[in-house]
Amino acid sequence: MKLNHIDLPVTDLEAAAGYFQRGFGFERMPAPAAGMAILRGEGGFALILQQAGSAVYPAGFHIGFLQSSDEAVHAAYRRLADAGLPLPPAPAESYGCLSFWCQAPGGILVEVSHRPG
């Protein structure tokens, strides 16, 4: 089974969409309705963002992007810097993998990591 998409409510659609486009290389696709952004990522995965009056995620909720190598984690971090986005703490070893965590507009917590093996 392959994960096809995730659909998240956001309070600022354009800010959140722009963050994932500039910082993570998602491509914005035509949306079937106003108040929606469909962002296509690697392997056909779609991140769908929908404008909402409020969006409260439970404690610990996050989305994770697994990278193919430690260097890819560092490259993802540099991409955020090159896009002029706020930088989180630098990648570090945690629970046996190299990772960093950042927060997209609207409180979406994002993990970028590589697990060896």
PDB file of C-alpha atoms in Angstrom:
ATOM      1  CA  MET A   1       0.000   0.000   0.000  1.00  0.00           C
ATOM      2  CA  LYS A   2       1.368   3.436  -0.919  1.00  0.00           C
ATOM      3  CA  LEU A   3       0.430   6.673   0.818  1.00  0.00           C
ATOM      4  CA  ASN A   4      -1.176   8.883  -1.832  1.00  0.00           C
ATOM      5  CA  HIS A   5      -1.901  12.141  -0.013  1.00  0.00           C
ATOM      6  CA  ILE A   6      -2.444  13.931   3.248  1.00  0.00           C
ATOM      7  CA  ASP A   7      -5.032  16.691   3.617  1.00  0.00           C
ATOM      8  CA  LEU A   8      -4.399  19.365   6.249  1.00  0.00           C
ATOM      9  CA  PRO A   9      -6.407  22.391   7.354  1.00  0.00           C
ATOM     10  CA  VAL A  10      -4.411  25.650   7.448  1.00  0.00           C
ATOM     11  CA  THR A  11      -5.303  29.161   8.539  1.00  0.00           C
ATOM     12  CA  ASP A  12      -3.178  30.863   5.858  1.00  0.00           C
ATOM     13  CA  LEU A  13      -3.363  28.840   2.669  1.00  0.00           C
ATOM     14  CA  GLU A  14      -0.938  30.922   0.600  1.00  0.00           C
ATOM     15  CA  ALA A  15       1.714  31.123   3.334  1.00  0.00           C
ATOM     16  CA  ALA A  16       1.604  27.370   3.954  1.00  0.00           C
ATOM     17  CA  ALA A  17       1.585  26.505   0.233  1.00  0.00           C
ATOM     18  CA  GLY A  18       4.485  28.871  -0.438  1.00  0.00           C
ATOM     19  CA  TYR A  19       6.493  27.374   2.409  1.00  0.00           C
ATOM     20  CA  PHE A  20       6.229  23.855   1.029  1.00  0.00           C
ATOM     21  CA  GLN A  21       6.865  25.014  -2.529  1.00  0.00           C
ATOM     22  CA  ARG A  22       9.947  27.092  -1.728  1.00  0.00           C
ATOM     23  CA  GLY A  23      11.326  25.033   1.137  1.00  0.00           C
ATOM     24  CA  PHE A  24      10.534  21.499   0.018  1.00  0.00           C
ATOM     25  CA  GLY A  25      10.197  21.694  -3.763  1.00  0.00           C
ATOM     26  CA  PHE A  26       6.515  20.844  -4.031  1.00  0.00           C
ATOM     27  CA  GLU A  27       4.828  21.809  -7.292  1.00  0.00           C
ATOM     28  CA  ARG A  28       1.424  23.483  -7.074  1.00  0.00           C
ATOM     29  CA  MET A  29      -1.209  21.798  -9.206  1.00  0.00           C
ATOM     30  CA  PRO A  30      -4.604  23.156 -10.306  1.00  0.00           C
ATOM     31  CA  ALA A  31      -7.134  22.775  -7.498  1.00  0.00           C
ATOM     32  CA  PRO A  32     -10.763  21.769  -8.097  1.00  0.00           C
ATOM     33  CA  ALA A  33     -12.073  24.388  -5.660  1.00  0.00           C
ATOM     34  CA  ALA A  34     -11.200  27.736  -4.118  1.00  0.00           C
ATOM     35  CA  GLY A  35      -9.575  27.585  -0.715  1.00  0.00           C
ATOM     36  CA  MET A  36      -7.514  24.538  -1.603  1.00  0.00           C
ATOM     37  CA  ALA A  37      -3.909  23.979  -2.669  1.00  0.00           C
ATOM     38  CA  ILE A  38      -2.752  20.687  -4.142  1.00  0.00           C
ATOM     39  CA  LEU A  39       1.008  20.321  -3.919  1.00  0.00           C
ATOM     40  CA  ARG A  40       2.689  17.451  -5.766  1.00  0.00           C
ATOM     41  CA  GLY A  41       5.894  16.046  -4.320  1.00  0.00           C
ATOM     42  CA  GLU A  42       8.314  13.266  -5.133  1.00  0.00           C
ATOM     43  CA  GLY A  43       6.879   9.936  -6.161  1.00  0.00           C
ATOM     44  CA  GLY A  44       3.442  11.374  -6.828  1.00  0.00           C
ATOM     45  CA  PHE A  45       2.680  12.146  -3.187  1.00  0.00           C
ATOM     46  CA  ALA A  46       0.213  15.027  -2.792  1.00  0.00           C
ATOM     47  CA  LEU A  47       0.077  17.426   0.132  1.00  0.00           C
ATOM     48  CA  ILE A  48      -3.367  18.981   0.113  1.00  0.00           C
ATOM     49  CA  LEU A  49      -3.922  22.151   2.103  1.00  0.00           C
ATOM     50  CA  GLN A  50      -7.371  23.535   2.784  1.00  0.00           C
ATOM     51  CA  GLN A  51      -8.150  26.995   4.093  1.00  0.00           C
ATOM     52  CA  ALA A  52      -9.797  26.804   7.516  1.00  0.00           C
ATOM     53  CA  GLY A  53     -10.908  29.320  10.104  1.00  0.00           C
ATOM     54  CA  SER A  54      -8.814  27.476  12.674  1.00  0.00           C
ATOM     55  CA  ALA A  55      -6.476  24.515  12.672  1.00  0.00           C
ATOM     56  CA  VAL A  56      -5.395  22.860  15.893  1.00  0.00           C
ATOM     57  CA  TYR A  57      -3.174  19.817  15.635  1.00  0.00           C
ATOM     58  CA  PRO A  58      -2.854  17.399  18.554  1.00  0.00           C
ATOM     59  CA  ALA A  59       0.353  17.340  20.599  1.00  0.00           C
ATOM     60  CA  GLY A  60       3.015  15.373  18.776  1.00  0.00           C
ATOM     61  CA  PHE A  61       1.278  15.533  15.377  1.00  0.00           C
ATOM     62  CA  HIS A  62       3.754  16.014  12.548  1.00  0.00           C
ATOM     63  CA  ILE A  63       4.538  15.001   9.004  1.00  0.00           C
ATOM     64  CA  GLY A  64       7.867  13.435   8.124  1.00  0.00           C
ATOM     65  CA  PHE A  65       9.957  13.437   4.993  1.00  0.00           C
ATOM     66  CA  LEU A  66      12.411  10.540   4.865  1.00  0.00           C
ATOM     67  CA  GLN A  67      15.620  11.273   2.982  1.00  0.00           C
ATOM     68  CA  SER A  68      17.893   8.807   1.190  1.00  0.00           C
ATOM     69  CA  SER A  69      21.094   9.865   2.996  1.00  0.00           C
ATOM     70  CA  ASP A  70      22.539  12.134   5.647  1.00  0.00           C
ATOM     71  CA  GLU A  71      23.734  14.431   2.860  1.00  0.00           C
ATOM     72  CA  ALA A  72      20.143  14.696   1.600  1.00  0.00           C
ATOM     73  CA  VAL A  73      19.070  15.844   5.085  1.00  0.00           C
ATOM     74  CA  HIS A  74      21.752  18.551   4.993  1.00  0.00           C
ATOM     75  CA  ALA A  75      20.684  19.498   1.445  1.00  0.00           C
ATOM     76  CA  ALA A  76      17.058  19.838   2.598  1.00  0.00           C
ATOM     77  CA  TYR A  77      18.231  22.119   5.405  1.00  0.00           C
ATOM     78  CA  ARG A  78      20.239  24.241   2.935  1.00  0.00           C
ATOM     79  CA  ARG A  79      17.181  24.474   0.686  1.00  0.00           C
ATOM     80  CA  LEU A  80      15.265  26.149   3.543  1.00  0.00           C
ATOM     81  CA  ALA A  81      18.157  28.568   3.988  1.00  0.00           C
ATOM     82  CA  ASP A  82      18.411  29.257   0.248  1.00  0.00           C
ATOM     83  CA  ALA A  83      14.661  29.946   0.154  1.00  0.00           C
ATOM     84  CA  GLY A  84      15.087  32.547   2.894  1.00  0.00           C
ATOM     85  CA  LEU A  85      12.811  30.655   5.269  1.00  0.00           C
ATOM     86  CA  PRO A  86      13.282  30.664   9.049  1.00  0.00           C
ATOM     87  CA  LEU A  87      15.890  28.096   9.969  1.00  0.00           C
ATOM     88  CA  PRO A  88      15.303  25.527  12.687  1.00  0.00           C
ATOM     89  CA  PRO A  89      18.188  24.064  14.691  1.00  0.00           C
ATOM     90  CA  ALA A  90      20.693  22.332  12.414  1.00  0.00           C
ATOM     91  CA  PRO A  91      20.402  18.602  11.652  1.00  0.00           C
ATOM     92  CA  ALA A  92      21.527  16.421  14.548  1.00  0.00           C
ATOM     93  CA  GLU A  93      21.609  12.751  15.542  1.00  0.00           C
ATOM     94  CA  SER A  94      18.500  11.666  17.421  1.00  0.00           C
ATOM     95  CA  TYR A  95      17.150   8.164  18.059  1.00  0.00           C
ATOM     96  CA  GLY A  96      19.688   6.669  15.654  1.00  0.00           C
ATOM     97  CA  CYS A  97      18.978   8.953  12.712  1.00  0.00           C
ATOM     98  CA  LEU A  98      20.022  12.362  11.436  1.00  0.00           C
ATOM     99  CA  SER A  99      17.121  14.789  11.502  1.00  0.00           C
ATOM    100  CA  PHE A 100      15.881  18.313  11.879  1.00  0.00           C
ATOM    101  CA  TRP A 101      12.460  19.655  12.731  1.00  0.00           C
ATOM    102  CA  CYS A 102      10.831  22.810  11.418  1.00  0.00           C
ATOM    103  CA  GLN A 103       7.450  24.450  11.647  1.00  0.00           C
ATOM    104  CA  ALA A 104       5.460  25.445   8.568  1.00  0.00           C
ATOM    105  CA  PRO A 105       2.987  28.320   8.746  1.00  0.00           C
ATOM    106  CA  GLY A 106      -0.126  27.360  10.634  1.00  0.00           C
ATOM    107  CA  GLY A 107       1.647  25.187  13.178  1.00  0.00           C
ATOM    108  CA  ILE A 108       2.437  22.190  10.976  1.00  0.00           C
ATOM    109  CA  LEU A 109       5.415  20.429  12.525  1.00  0.00           C
ATOM    110  CA  VAL A 110       7.717  18.835   9.943  1.00  0.00           C
ATOM    111  CA  GLU A 111      10.445  16.240  10.467  1.00  0.00           C
ATOM    112  CA  VAL A 112      13.186  15.698   7.874  1.00  0.00           C
ATOM    113  CA  SER A 113      15.324  12.638   8.559  1.00  0.00           C
ATOM    114  CA  HIS A 114      17.484   9.808   7.318  1.00  0.00           C
ATOM    115  CA  ARG A 115      17.548   6.392   8.980  1.00  0.00           C
ATOM    116  CA  PRO A 116      20.596   4.342   8.097  1.00  0.00           C
ATOM    117  CA  GLY A 117      20.116   0.745   7.096  1.00  0.00           C
TER     118      GLY A 117
END
